[in-house]
C-alpha positions in Angstrom: 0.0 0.0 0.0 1.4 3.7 -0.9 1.9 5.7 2.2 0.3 8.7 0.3 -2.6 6.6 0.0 -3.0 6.1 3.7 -4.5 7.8 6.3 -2.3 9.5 9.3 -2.9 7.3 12.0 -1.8 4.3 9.4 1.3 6.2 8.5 2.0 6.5 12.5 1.4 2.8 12.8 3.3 2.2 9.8 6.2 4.3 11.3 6.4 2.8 14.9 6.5 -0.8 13.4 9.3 -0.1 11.9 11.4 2.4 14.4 10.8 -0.7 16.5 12.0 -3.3 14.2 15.1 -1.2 13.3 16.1 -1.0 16.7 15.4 -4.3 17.3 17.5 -5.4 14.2 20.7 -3.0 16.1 20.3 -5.1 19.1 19.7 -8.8 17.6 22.8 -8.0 15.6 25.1 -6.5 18.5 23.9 -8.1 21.8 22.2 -11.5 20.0 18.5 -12.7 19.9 19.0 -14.6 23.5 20.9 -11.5 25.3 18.2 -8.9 23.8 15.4 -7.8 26.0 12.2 -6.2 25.2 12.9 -3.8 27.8 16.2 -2.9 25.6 14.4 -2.8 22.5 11.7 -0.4 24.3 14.9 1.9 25.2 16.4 1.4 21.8 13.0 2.6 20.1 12.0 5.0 22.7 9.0 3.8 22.9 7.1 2.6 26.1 6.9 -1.2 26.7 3.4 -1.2 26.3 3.9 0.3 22.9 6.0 -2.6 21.8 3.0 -4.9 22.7 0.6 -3.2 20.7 2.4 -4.1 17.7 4.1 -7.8 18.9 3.6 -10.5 21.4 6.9 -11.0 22.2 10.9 -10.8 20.6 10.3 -13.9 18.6 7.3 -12.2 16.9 9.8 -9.0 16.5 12.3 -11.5 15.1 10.2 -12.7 12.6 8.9 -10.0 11.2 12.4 -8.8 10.1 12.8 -11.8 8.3 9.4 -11.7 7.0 10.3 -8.4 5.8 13.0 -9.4 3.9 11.6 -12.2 2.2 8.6 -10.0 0.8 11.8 -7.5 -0.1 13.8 -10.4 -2.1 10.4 -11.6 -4.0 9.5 -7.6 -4.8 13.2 -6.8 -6.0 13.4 -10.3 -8.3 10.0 -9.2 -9.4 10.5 -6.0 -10.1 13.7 -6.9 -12.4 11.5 -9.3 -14.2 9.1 -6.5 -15.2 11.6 -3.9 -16.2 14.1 -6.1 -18.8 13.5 -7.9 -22.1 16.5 -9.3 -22.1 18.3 -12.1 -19.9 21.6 -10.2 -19.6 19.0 -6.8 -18.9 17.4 -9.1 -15.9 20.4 -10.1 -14.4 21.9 -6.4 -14.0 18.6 -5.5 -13.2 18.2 -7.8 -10.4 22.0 -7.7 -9.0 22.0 -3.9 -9.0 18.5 -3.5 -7.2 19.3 -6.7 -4.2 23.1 -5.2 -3.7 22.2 -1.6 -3.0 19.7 -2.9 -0.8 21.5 -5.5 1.0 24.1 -2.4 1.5 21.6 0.1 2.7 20.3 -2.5 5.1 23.6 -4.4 6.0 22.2 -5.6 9.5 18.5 -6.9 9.1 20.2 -9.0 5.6 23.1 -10.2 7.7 20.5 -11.7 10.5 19.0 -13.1 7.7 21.6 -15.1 6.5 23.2 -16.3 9.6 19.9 -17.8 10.7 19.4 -19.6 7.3 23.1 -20.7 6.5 23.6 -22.2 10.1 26.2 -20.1 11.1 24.0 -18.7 13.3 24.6 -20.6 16.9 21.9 -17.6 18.5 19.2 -19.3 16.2 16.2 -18.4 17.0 14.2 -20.2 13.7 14.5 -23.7 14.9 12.2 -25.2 12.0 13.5 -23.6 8.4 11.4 -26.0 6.2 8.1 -23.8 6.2 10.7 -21.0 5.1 12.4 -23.2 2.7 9.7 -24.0 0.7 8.8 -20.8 -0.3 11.8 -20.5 -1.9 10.3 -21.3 -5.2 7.7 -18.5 -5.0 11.1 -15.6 -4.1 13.0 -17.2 -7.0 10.8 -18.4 -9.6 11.0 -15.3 -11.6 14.7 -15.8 -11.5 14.3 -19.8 -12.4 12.3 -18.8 -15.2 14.5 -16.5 -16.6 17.1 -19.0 -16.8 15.0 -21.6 -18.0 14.4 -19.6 -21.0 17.8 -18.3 -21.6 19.0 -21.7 -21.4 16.3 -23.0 -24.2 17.2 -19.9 -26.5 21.0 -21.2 -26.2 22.5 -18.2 -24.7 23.5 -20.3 -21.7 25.3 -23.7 -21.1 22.9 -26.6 -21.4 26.1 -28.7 -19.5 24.0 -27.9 -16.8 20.5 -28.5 -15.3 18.4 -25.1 -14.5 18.3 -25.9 -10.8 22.0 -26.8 -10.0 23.1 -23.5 -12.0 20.1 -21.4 -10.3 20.9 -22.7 -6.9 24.7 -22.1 -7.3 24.5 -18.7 -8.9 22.3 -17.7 -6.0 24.3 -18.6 -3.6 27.4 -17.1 -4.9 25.2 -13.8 -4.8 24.5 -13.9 -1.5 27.7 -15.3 -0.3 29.3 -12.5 -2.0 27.2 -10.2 -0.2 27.8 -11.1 2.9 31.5 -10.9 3.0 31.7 -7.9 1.0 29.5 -5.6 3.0 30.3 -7.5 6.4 34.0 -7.8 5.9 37.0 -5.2 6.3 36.2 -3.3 3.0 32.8 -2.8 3.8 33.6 0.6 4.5 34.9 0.8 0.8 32.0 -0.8 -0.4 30.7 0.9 -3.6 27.0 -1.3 -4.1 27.1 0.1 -8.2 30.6 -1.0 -8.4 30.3 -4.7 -6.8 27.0 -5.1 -8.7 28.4 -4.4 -12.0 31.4 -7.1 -11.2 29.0 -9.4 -10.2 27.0 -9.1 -13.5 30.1 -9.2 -15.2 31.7 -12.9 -13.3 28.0 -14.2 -13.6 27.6 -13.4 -17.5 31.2 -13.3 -18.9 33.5 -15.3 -16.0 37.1 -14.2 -16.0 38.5 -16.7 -19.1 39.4 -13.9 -22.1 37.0 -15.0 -25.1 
């Protein structure tokens, strides 16, 4: 829903949710999900405790929602991509472009998110992934499809099943994400820069034609 579209008190709604999810993202990330109290994330917010309850039951709930929040992000930015290209090679800068700025501009709520699904994670708080695991088809099926097609036109390898080079390309992605906005050139990051490498490995690799 467009914000303009909304009334005020909606818009205030809309706002606290997410003053107190960003502050709870600060603390899940610096203190850990176990450490982190609702009482800190009150403080962190500066909102009253009873606030926080109108909008969530509990931390899990808080927890959740991040992650919620980036999967509906992932499926709008691989959609979006899909919408605005013609071409395969239009798609993929499309898509790489759009998920690394954003992954940059929101380092700590996508580095939660892949520390509790990669299992590096030992704060976990998601204990059963397989509910979130199957929707993986539904945030990457634009993506699958694009491939698909690419592959049937001939302007990928066909060495190759569509999942095994679907799954391994997105995982290189994210992988590369991680470390480049996590480790000790994150400061140097440039999101236009690494996305346009990215596009380049993906499409091209590093062999001279």
């Amino acid at each position: 829903m467009e914000q303009e579209n909304i009334g005020r008190k909606e818009r205030e709604k809309l706002f606290k949710r997410a003053e107190i999810l960003s502050a709870a993202e600060e603390l899940f990330f610096h203190k850990g999900f176990t450490a982190t109290t609702l009482d800190d994330i009150a403080v962190k917010a500066e909102f009253g405790k009873g606030t926080i309850y109108n909008y969530f039951a509990n931390k899990e709930e808080i927890y959740l929602s991040i992650v919620e929040d980036f999967i509906h992000k992932f499926i709008e930015i691989v959609n979006e991509a899909d919408k605005e290209s013609e071409s395969f090679k239009e798609f993929i800068a499309a898509y790489i472009s759009r998920l690394y700025c954003f992954c940059h501009d929101n380092r700590v709520g996508y580095t939660l998110y892949v520390r509790e699904f990669s299992d590096i994670n030992i704060d976990t708080v998601i204990h059963d992934k397989c509910a979130y695991f199957d929707r993986y088809p539904q945030m990457f099926q634009p993506f699958k499809n694009r491939f698909d097609k690419a592959q049937k036109e001939g302007i990928i390898t066909d060495r190759f099943d569509i999942e095994s080079i679907v799954v391994f390309v997105q995982h290189s992605i994210f992988s590369n994400l991680y470390i480049s906005i996590n480790g000790r050139r994150r400061g140097d990051f440039d999101c236009r820069h690494e996305a346009e490498l990215a596009v380049e490995f993906i499409l091209n690799g590093i062999l001279k034609k």
